[in-house]
Coordinates of C-alpha atoms in Angstrom, one line a residue:
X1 CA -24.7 -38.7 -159.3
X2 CA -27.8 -39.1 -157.2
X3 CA -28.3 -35.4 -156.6
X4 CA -28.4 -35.3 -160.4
X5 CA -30.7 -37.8 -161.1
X6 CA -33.0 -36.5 -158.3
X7 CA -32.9 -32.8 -159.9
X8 CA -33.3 -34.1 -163.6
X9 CA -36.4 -36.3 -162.3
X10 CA -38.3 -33.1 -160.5
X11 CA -37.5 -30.7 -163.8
X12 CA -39.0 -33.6 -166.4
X13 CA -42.3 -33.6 -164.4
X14 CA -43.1 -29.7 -162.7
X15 CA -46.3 -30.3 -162.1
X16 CA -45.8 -33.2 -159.6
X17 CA -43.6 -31.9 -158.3
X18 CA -45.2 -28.7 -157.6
X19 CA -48.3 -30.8 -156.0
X20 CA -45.8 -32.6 -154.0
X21 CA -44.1 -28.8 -153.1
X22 CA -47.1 -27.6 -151.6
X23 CA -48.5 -31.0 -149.9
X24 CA -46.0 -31.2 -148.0
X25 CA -46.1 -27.5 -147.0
X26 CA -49.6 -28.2 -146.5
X27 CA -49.0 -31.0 -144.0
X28 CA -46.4 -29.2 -142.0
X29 CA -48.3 -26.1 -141.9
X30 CA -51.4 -28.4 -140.1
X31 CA -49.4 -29.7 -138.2
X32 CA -48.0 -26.6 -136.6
X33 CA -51.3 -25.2 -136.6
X34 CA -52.7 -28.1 -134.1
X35 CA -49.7 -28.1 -132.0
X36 CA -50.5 -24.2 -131.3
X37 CA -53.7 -25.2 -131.2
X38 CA -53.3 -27.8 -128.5
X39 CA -50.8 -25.6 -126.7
X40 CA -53.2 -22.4 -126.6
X41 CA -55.8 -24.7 -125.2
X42 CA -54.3 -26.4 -122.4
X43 CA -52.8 -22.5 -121.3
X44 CA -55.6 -21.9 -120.7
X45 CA -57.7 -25.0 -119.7
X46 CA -57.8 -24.3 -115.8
X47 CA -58.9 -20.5 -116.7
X48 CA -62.0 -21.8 -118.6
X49 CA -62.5 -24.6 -115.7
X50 CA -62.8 -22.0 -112.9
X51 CA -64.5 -19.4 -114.9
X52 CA -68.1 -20.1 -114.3
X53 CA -67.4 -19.9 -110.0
X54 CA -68.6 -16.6 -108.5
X55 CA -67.3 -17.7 -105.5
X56 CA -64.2 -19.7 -105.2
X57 CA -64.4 -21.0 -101.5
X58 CA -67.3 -20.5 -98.6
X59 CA -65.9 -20.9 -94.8
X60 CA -69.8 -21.5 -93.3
X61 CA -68.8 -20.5 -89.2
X62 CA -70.7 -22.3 -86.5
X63 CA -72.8 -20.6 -84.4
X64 CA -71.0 -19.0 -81.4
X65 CA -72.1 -19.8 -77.8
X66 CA -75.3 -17.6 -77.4
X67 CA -74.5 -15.4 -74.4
X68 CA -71.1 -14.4 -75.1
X69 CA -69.3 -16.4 -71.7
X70 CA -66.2 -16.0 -70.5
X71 CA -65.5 -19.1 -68.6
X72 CA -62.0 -19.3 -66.8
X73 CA -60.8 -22.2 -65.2
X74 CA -57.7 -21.7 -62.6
X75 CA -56.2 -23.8 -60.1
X76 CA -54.1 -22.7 -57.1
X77 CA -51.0 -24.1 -56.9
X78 CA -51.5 -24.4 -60.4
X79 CA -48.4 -26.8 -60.6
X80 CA -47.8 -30.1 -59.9
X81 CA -48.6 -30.9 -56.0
X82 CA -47.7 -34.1 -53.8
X83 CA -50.1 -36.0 -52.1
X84 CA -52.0 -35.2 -49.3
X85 CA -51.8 -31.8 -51.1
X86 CA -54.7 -29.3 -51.2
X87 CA -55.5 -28.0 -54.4
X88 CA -58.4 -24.9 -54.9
X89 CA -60.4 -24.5 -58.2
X90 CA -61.9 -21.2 -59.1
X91 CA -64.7 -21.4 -62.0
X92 CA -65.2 -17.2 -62.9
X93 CA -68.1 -17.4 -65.8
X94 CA -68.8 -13.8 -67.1
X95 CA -71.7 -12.8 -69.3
X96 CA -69.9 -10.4 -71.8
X97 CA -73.2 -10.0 -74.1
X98 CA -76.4 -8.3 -74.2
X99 CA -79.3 -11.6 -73.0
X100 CA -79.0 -13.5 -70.3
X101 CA -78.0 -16.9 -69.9
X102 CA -80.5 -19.6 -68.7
X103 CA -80.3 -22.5 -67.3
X104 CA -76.6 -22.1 -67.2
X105 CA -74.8 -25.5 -66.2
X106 CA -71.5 -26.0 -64.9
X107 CA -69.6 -29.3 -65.0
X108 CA -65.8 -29.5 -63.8
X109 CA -64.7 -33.3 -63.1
X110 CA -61.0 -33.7 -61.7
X111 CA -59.2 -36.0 -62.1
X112 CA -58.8 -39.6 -60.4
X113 CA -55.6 -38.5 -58.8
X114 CA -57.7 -35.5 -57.0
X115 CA -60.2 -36.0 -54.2
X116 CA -63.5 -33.9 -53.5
X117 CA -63.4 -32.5 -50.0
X118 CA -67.2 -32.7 -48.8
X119 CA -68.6 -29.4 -48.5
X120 CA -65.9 -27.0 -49.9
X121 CA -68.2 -26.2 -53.0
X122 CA -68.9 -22.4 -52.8
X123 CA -70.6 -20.1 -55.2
X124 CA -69.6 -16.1 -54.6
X125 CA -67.8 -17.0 -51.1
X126 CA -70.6 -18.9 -49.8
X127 CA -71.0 -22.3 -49.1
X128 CA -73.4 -24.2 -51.3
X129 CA -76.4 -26.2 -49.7
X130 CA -75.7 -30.4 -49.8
X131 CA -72.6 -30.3 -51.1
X132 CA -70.7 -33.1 -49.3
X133 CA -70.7 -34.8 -52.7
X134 CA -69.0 -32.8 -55.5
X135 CA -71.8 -30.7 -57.0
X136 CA -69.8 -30.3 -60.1
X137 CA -69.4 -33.8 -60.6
X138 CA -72.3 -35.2 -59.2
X139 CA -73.2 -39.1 -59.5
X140 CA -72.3 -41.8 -61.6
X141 CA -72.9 -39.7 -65.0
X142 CA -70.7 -37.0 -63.6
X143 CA -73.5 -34.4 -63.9
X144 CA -72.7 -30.5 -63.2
X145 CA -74.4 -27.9 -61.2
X146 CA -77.3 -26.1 -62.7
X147 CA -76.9 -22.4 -61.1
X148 CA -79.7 -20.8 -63.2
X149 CA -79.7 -17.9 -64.6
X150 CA -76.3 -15.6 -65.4
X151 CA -78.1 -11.7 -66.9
X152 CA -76.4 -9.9 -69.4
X153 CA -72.4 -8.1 -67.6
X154 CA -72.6 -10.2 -64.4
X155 CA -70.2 -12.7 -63.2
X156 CA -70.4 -15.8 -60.8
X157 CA -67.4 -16.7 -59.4
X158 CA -67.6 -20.6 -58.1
X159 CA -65.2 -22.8 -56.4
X160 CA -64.4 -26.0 -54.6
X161 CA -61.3 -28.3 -52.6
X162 CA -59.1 -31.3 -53.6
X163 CA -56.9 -33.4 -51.9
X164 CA -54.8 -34.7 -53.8
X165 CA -53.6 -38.6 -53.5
X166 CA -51.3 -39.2 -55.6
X167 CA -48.2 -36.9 -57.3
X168 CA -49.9 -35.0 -60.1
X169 CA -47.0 -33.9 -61.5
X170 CA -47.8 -36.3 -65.1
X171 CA -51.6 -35.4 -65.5
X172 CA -52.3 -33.1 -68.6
X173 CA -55.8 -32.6 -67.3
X174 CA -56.5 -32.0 -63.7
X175 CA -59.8 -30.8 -64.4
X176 CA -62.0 -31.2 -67.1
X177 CA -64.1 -27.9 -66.7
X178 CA -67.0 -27.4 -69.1
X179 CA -70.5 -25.3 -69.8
X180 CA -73.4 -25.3 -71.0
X181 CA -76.6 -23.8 -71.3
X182 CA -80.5 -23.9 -73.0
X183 CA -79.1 -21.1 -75.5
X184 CA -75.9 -23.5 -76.0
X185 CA -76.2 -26.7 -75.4
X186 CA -73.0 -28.2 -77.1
X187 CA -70.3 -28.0 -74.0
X188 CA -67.7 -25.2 -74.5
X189 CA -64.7 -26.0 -72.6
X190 CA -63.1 -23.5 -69.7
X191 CA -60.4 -21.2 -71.0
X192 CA -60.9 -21.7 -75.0
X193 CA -60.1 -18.9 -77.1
X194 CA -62.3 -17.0 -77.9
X195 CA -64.2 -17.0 -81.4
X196 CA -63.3 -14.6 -83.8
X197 CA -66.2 -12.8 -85.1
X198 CA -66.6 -12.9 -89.0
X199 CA -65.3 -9.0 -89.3
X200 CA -61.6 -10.4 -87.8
X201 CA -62.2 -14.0 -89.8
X202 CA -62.3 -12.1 -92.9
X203 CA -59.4 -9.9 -92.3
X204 CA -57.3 -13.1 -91.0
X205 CA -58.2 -15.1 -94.1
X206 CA -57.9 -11.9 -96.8
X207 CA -54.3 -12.3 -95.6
X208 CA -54.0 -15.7 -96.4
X209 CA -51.5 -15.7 -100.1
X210 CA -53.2 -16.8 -102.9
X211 CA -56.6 -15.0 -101.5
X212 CA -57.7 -12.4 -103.8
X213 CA -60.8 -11.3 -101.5
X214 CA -62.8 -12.3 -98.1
X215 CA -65.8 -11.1 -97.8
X216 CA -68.9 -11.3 -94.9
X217 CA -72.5 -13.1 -95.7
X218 CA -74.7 -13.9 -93.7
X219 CA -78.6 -14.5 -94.2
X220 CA -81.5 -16.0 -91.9
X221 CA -85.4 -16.9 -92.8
X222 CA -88.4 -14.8 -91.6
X223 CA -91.9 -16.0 -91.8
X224 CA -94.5 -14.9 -94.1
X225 CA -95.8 -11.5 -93.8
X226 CA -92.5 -10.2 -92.3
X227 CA -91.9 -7.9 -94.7
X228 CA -94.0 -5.0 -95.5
X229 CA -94.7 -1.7 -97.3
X230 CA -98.6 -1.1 -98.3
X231 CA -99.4 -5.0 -97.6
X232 CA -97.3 -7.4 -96.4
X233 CA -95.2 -10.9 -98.5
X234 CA -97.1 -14.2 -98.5
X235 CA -94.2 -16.2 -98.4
X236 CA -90.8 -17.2 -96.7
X237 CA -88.5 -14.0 -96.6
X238 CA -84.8 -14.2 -96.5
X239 CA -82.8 -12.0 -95.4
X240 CA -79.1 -11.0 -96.2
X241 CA -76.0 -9.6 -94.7
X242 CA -73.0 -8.3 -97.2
X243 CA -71.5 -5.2 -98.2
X244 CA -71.0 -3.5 -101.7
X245 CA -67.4 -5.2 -101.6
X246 CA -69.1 -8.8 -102.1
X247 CA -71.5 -7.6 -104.9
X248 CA -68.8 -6.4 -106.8
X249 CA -67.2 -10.4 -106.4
X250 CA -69.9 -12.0 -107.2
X251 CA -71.2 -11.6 -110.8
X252 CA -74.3 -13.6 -110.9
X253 CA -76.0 -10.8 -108.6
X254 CA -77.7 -8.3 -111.0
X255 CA -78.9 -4.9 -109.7
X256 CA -81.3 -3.7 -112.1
X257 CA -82.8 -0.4 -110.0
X258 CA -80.8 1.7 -108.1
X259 CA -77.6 0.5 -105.8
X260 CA -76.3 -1.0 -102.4
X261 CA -76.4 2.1 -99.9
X262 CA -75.1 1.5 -95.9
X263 CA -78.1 1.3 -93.8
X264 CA -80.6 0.6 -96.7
X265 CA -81.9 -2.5 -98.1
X266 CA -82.0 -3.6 -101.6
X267 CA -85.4 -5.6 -103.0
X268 CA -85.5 -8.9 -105.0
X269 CA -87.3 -8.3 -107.9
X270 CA -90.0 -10.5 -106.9
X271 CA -90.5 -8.6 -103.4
X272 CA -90.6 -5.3 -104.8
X273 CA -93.2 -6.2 -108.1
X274 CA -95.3 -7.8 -105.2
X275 CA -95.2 -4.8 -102.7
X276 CA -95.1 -2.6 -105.3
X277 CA -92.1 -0.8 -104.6
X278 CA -89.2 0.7 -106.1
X279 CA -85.8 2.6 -105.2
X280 CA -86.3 5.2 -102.9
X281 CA -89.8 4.3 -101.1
X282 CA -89.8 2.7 -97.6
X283 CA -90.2 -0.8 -96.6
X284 CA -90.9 -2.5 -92.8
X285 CA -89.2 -5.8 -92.2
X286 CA -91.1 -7.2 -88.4
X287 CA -87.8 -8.8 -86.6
X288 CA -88.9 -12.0 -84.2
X289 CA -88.2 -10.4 -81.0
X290 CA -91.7 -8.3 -81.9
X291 CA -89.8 -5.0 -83.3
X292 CA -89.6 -3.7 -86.6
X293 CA -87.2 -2.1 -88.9
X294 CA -87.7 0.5 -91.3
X295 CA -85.7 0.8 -94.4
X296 CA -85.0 2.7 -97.2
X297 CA -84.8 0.9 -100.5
X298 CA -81.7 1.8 -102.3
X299 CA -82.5 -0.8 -105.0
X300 CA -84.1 -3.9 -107.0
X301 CA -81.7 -6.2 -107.6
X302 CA -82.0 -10.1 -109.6
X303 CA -81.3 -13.1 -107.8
X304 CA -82.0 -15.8 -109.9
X305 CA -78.3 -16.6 -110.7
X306 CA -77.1 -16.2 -107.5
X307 CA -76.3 -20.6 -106.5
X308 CA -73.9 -18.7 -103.7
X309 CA -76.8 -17.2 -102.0
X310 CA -79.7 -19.9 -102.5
X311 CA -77.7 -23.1 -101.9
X312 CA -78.5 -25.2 -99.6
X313 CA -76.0 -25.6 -96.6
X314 CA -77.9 -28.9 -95.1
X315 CA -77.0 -32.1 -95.3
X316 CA -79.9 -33.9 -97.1
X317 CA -80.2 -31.0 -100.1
X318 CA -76.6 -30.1 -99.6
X319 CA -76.1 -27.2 -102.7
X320 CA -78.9 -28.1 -103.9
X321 CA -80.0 -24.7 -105.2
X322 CA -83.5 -23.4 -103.3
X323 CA -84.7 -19.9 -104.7
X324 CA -86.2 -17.9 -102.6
X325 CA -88.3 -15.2 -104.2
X326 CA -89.1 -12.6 -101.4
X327 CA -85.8 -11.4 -100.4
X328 CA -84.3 -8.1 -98.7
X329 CA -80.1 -7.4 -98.7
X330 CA -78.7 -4.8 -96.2
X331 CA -75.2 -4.5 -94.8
X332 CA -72.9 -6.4 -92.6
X333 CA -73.2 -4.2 -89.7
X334 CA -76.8 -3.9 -89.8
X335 CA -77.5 -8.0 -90.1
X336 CA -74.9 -8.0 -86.8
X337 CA -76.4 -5.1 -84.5
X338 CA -80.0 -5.4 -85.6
X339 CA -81.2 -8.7 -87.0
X340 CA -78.9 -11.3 -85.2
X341 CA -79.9 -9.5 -81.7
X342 CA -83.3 -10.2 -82.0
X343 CA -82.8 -13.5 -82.6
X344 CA -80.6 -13.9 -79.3
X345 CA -83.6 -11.9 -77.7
X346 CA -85.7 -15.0 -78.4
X347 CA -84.1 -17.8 -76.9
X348 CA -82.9 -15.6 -73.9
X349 CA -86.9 -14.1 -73.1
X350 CA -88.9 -17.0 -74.0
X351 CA -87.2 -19.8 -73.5
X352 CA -87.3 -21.2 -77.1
X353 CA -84.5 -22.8 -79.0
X354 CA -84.4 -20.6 -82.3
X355 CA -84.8 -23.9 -85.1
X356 CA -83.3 -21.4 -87.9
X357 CA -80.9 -18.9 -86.8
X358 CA -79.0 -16.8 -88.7
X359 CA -75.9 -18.1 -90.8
X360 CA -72.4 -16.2 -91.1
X361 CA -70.1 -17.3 -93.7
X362 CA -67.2 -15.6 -95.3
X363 CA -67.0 -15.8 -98.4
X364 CA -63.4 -16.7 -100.9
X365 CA -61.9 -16.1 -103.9
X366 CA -58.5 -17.3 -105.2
X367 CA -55.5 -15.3 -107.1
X368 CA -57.0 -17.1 -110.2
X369 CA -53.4 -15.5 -112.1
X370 CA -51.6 -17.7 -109.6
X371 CA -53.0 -20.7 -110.2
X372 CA -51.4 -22.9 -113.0
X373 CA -52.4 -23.2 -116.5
X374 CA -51.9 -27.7 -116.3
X375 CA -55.2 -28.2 -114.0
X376 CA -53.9 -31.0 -112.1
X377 CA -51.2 -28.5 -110.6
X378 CA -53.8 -25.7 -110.1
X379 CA -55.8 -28.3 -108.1
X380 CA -52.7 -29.1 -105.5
X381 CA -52.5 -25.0 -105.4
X382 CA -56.3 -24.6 -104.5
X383 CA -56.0 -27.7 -102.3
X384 CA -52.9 -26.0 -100.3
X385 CA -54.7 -22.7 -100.3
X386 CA -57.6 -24.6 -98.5
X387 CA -55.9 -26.1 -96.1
X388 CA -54.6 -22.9 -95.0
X389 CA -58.0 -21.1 -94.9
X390 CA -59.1 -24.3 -92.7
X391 CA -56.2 -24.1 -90.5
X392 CA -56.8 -20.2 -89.8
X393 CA -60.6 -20.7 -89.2
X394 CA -59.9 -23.6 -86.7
X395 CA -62.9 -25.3 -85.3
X396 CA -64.8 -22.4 -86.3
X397 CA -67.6 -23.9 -88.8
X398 CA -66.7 -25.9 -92.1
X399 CA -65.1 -25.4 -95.9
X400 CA -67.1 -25.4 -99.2
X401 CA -64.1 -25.8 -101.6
X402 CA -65.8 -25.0 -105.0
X403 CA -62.9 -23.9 -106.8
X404 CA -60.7 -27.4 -105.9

């Protein structure tokens, strides 16, 4: 009966009932189209986020100890010992690079359960002069022994006696063995492993999952003048260290002359309208040490974009983005067997501390097809995938986390 009255009430009126018809097709057909649209959106909400990043992560490495030391501290009997005991310790410091190493102090303090023996402290198999207090530990501040200057492949080999006066059996640190030097002056502690340099950091981290690529950069300030062709810049010059590989990652670098060749340089566009140069002349970039590079210039490329490059890594303008006009690129091996050299050079043959030197960084990007399309779950991804790359680099520098 209703069903009648229902069907008889739509036929006496069509038109209503045709407006009605199509409202409510109307409405659903909105509806549906919002709920795609919503949907669409949100798939791809943590694309759109992360799109802008040229660079997803930036492990800045600290400097490594200038001199490249080998320091290896051994005991004998290295095991636990009774009182009354005598206990040796050997301090072997090598100098495995290419400067010497000035001023090179030496600090090994045992402990309280171990007793100097006046006058064992030696240095190559011979006795050293006024030791009958521990010349490694001397005084109240526990000062070490400053044995000068180590050159570039030689070894000193120093050593001294302790009695010990209690069991030692339950001390995780009978010595506390330690150098440093006026190259290095932060402490580096006997038998610590040694630094990866950023070649094996970049391997290690590329095989990292969720690390699409890992690539070297490194860059370091020259003063005025220190680049050159027919006249030379008038202002700061920065040089760069990377490869072809990290172009190709990071998008906001524009080459607008030429390429990036191995063993060439490419121009900012500033440096080459100002020296007048183009792809294929010659260019001479004066190094601190007093020698000078010539390079070919394989192209002209625009930095302006490029916040990976020109922000800052120091604390008071940290990313604060600092262009730098005059600016020359060559490749990762040339930065590390040419350019950082000299620098070393410097604080080994004049005796100054280098206030700039060069910074190595390896630079990140994330599996971006990995990471989730909800962006609260991509950030616990990019969060993991940090911890990781932080874990792997040790206490090898610091993380820029862009990307999280």
């Amino acid at each position: 009966m209703l069903a009648r009255y229902v069907w008889a009430d739509l036929l006496r009126n069509p038109r209503r009932t045709l407006s009605t018809v199509a409202g409510v097709f109307l409405g659903v057909g909105l509806a549906c189209a919002i709920l795609f649209f919503v949907d669409g959106l949100s798939a791809s909400m943590t694309q759109q986020a992360v799109a802008p990043l040229p660079i997803d992560m930036q492990q800045v490495l600290s400097a490594p100890p200038a001199g490249n030391i080998l320091f290896t501290l051994t005991l004998e009997p290295a095991g636990a010992v009774a009182p009354g005991d005598i206990v040796h310790v050997r301090l072997e410091l090598v100098n495995q690079g290419q400067t010497p190493v000035n001023e090179l102090v030496v600090r090994a303090i045992p402990d309280d359960a171990l007793v100097y023996i006046p006058g064992s402290a030696t240095r190559d198999g011979s006795p050293l002069a006024n030791a009958l207090e521990n010349p490694f530990a001397a005084g109240p501040a526990k000062a070490g022994l400053n044995i000068g200057t180590l050159a570039a492949g030689t070894t000193v080999i120093l050593g001294y006696d302790l009695e010990a006066i209690a069991a030692t059996a339950a001390i995780a640190q009978p010595i506390a063995a330690t150098y440093s030097s006026r190259e290095a002056v932060t402490p580096v502690v006997a038998n610590a492993a040694a630094p990866l340099n950023p070649a094996e950091l970049a391997a290690r981290l590329r095989a990292i999952e969720g690390i699409a690529f890992a690539e070297q950069l490194a860059f370091v300030d020259l003063p005025a003048g220190a680049l050159a062709a027919s006249r030379p810049t008038d202002s700061l010059v920065r040089v760069f260290g990377f490869d072809q590989s990290y172009t190709s990652h990071d998008r906001s670098i524009l080459i607008s002359e030429g390429g990036q060749t191995a063993g060439a340089a490419m121009l900012s566009a500033e440096a080459a309208a100002y020296l007048a140069v183009s792809a294929g002349d010659t260019v001479t970039l004066a190094l601190p040490d007093g020698a000078s590079l010539e390079l070919a210039v394989s192209g002209i490329v625009d930095l302006t974009q490029a916040r990976s490059l020109f922000s800052s890594r120091r604390g008071a303008d940290f990313e604060t983005f600092i262009y730098i006009p005059n600016a020359i690129i060559v490749d990762s091996a040339l930065f590390a067997e040419v350019v950082v050299p000299a620098f070393e050079r410097v604080a080994a043959d004049r005796g100054e501390r280098v206030k700039n030197p060069p910074i190595h960084e390896i630079a990140l990007g994330v599996d971006r097809e990995r990471l989730d399309a909800e962006p609260a779950v991509a950030l616990r991804q990019t969060e993991q995938i940090a911890a990781q790359v932080a874990a792997t680099a040790g206490d090898q520098g610091y993380l820029l986390d862009n990307i999280s």
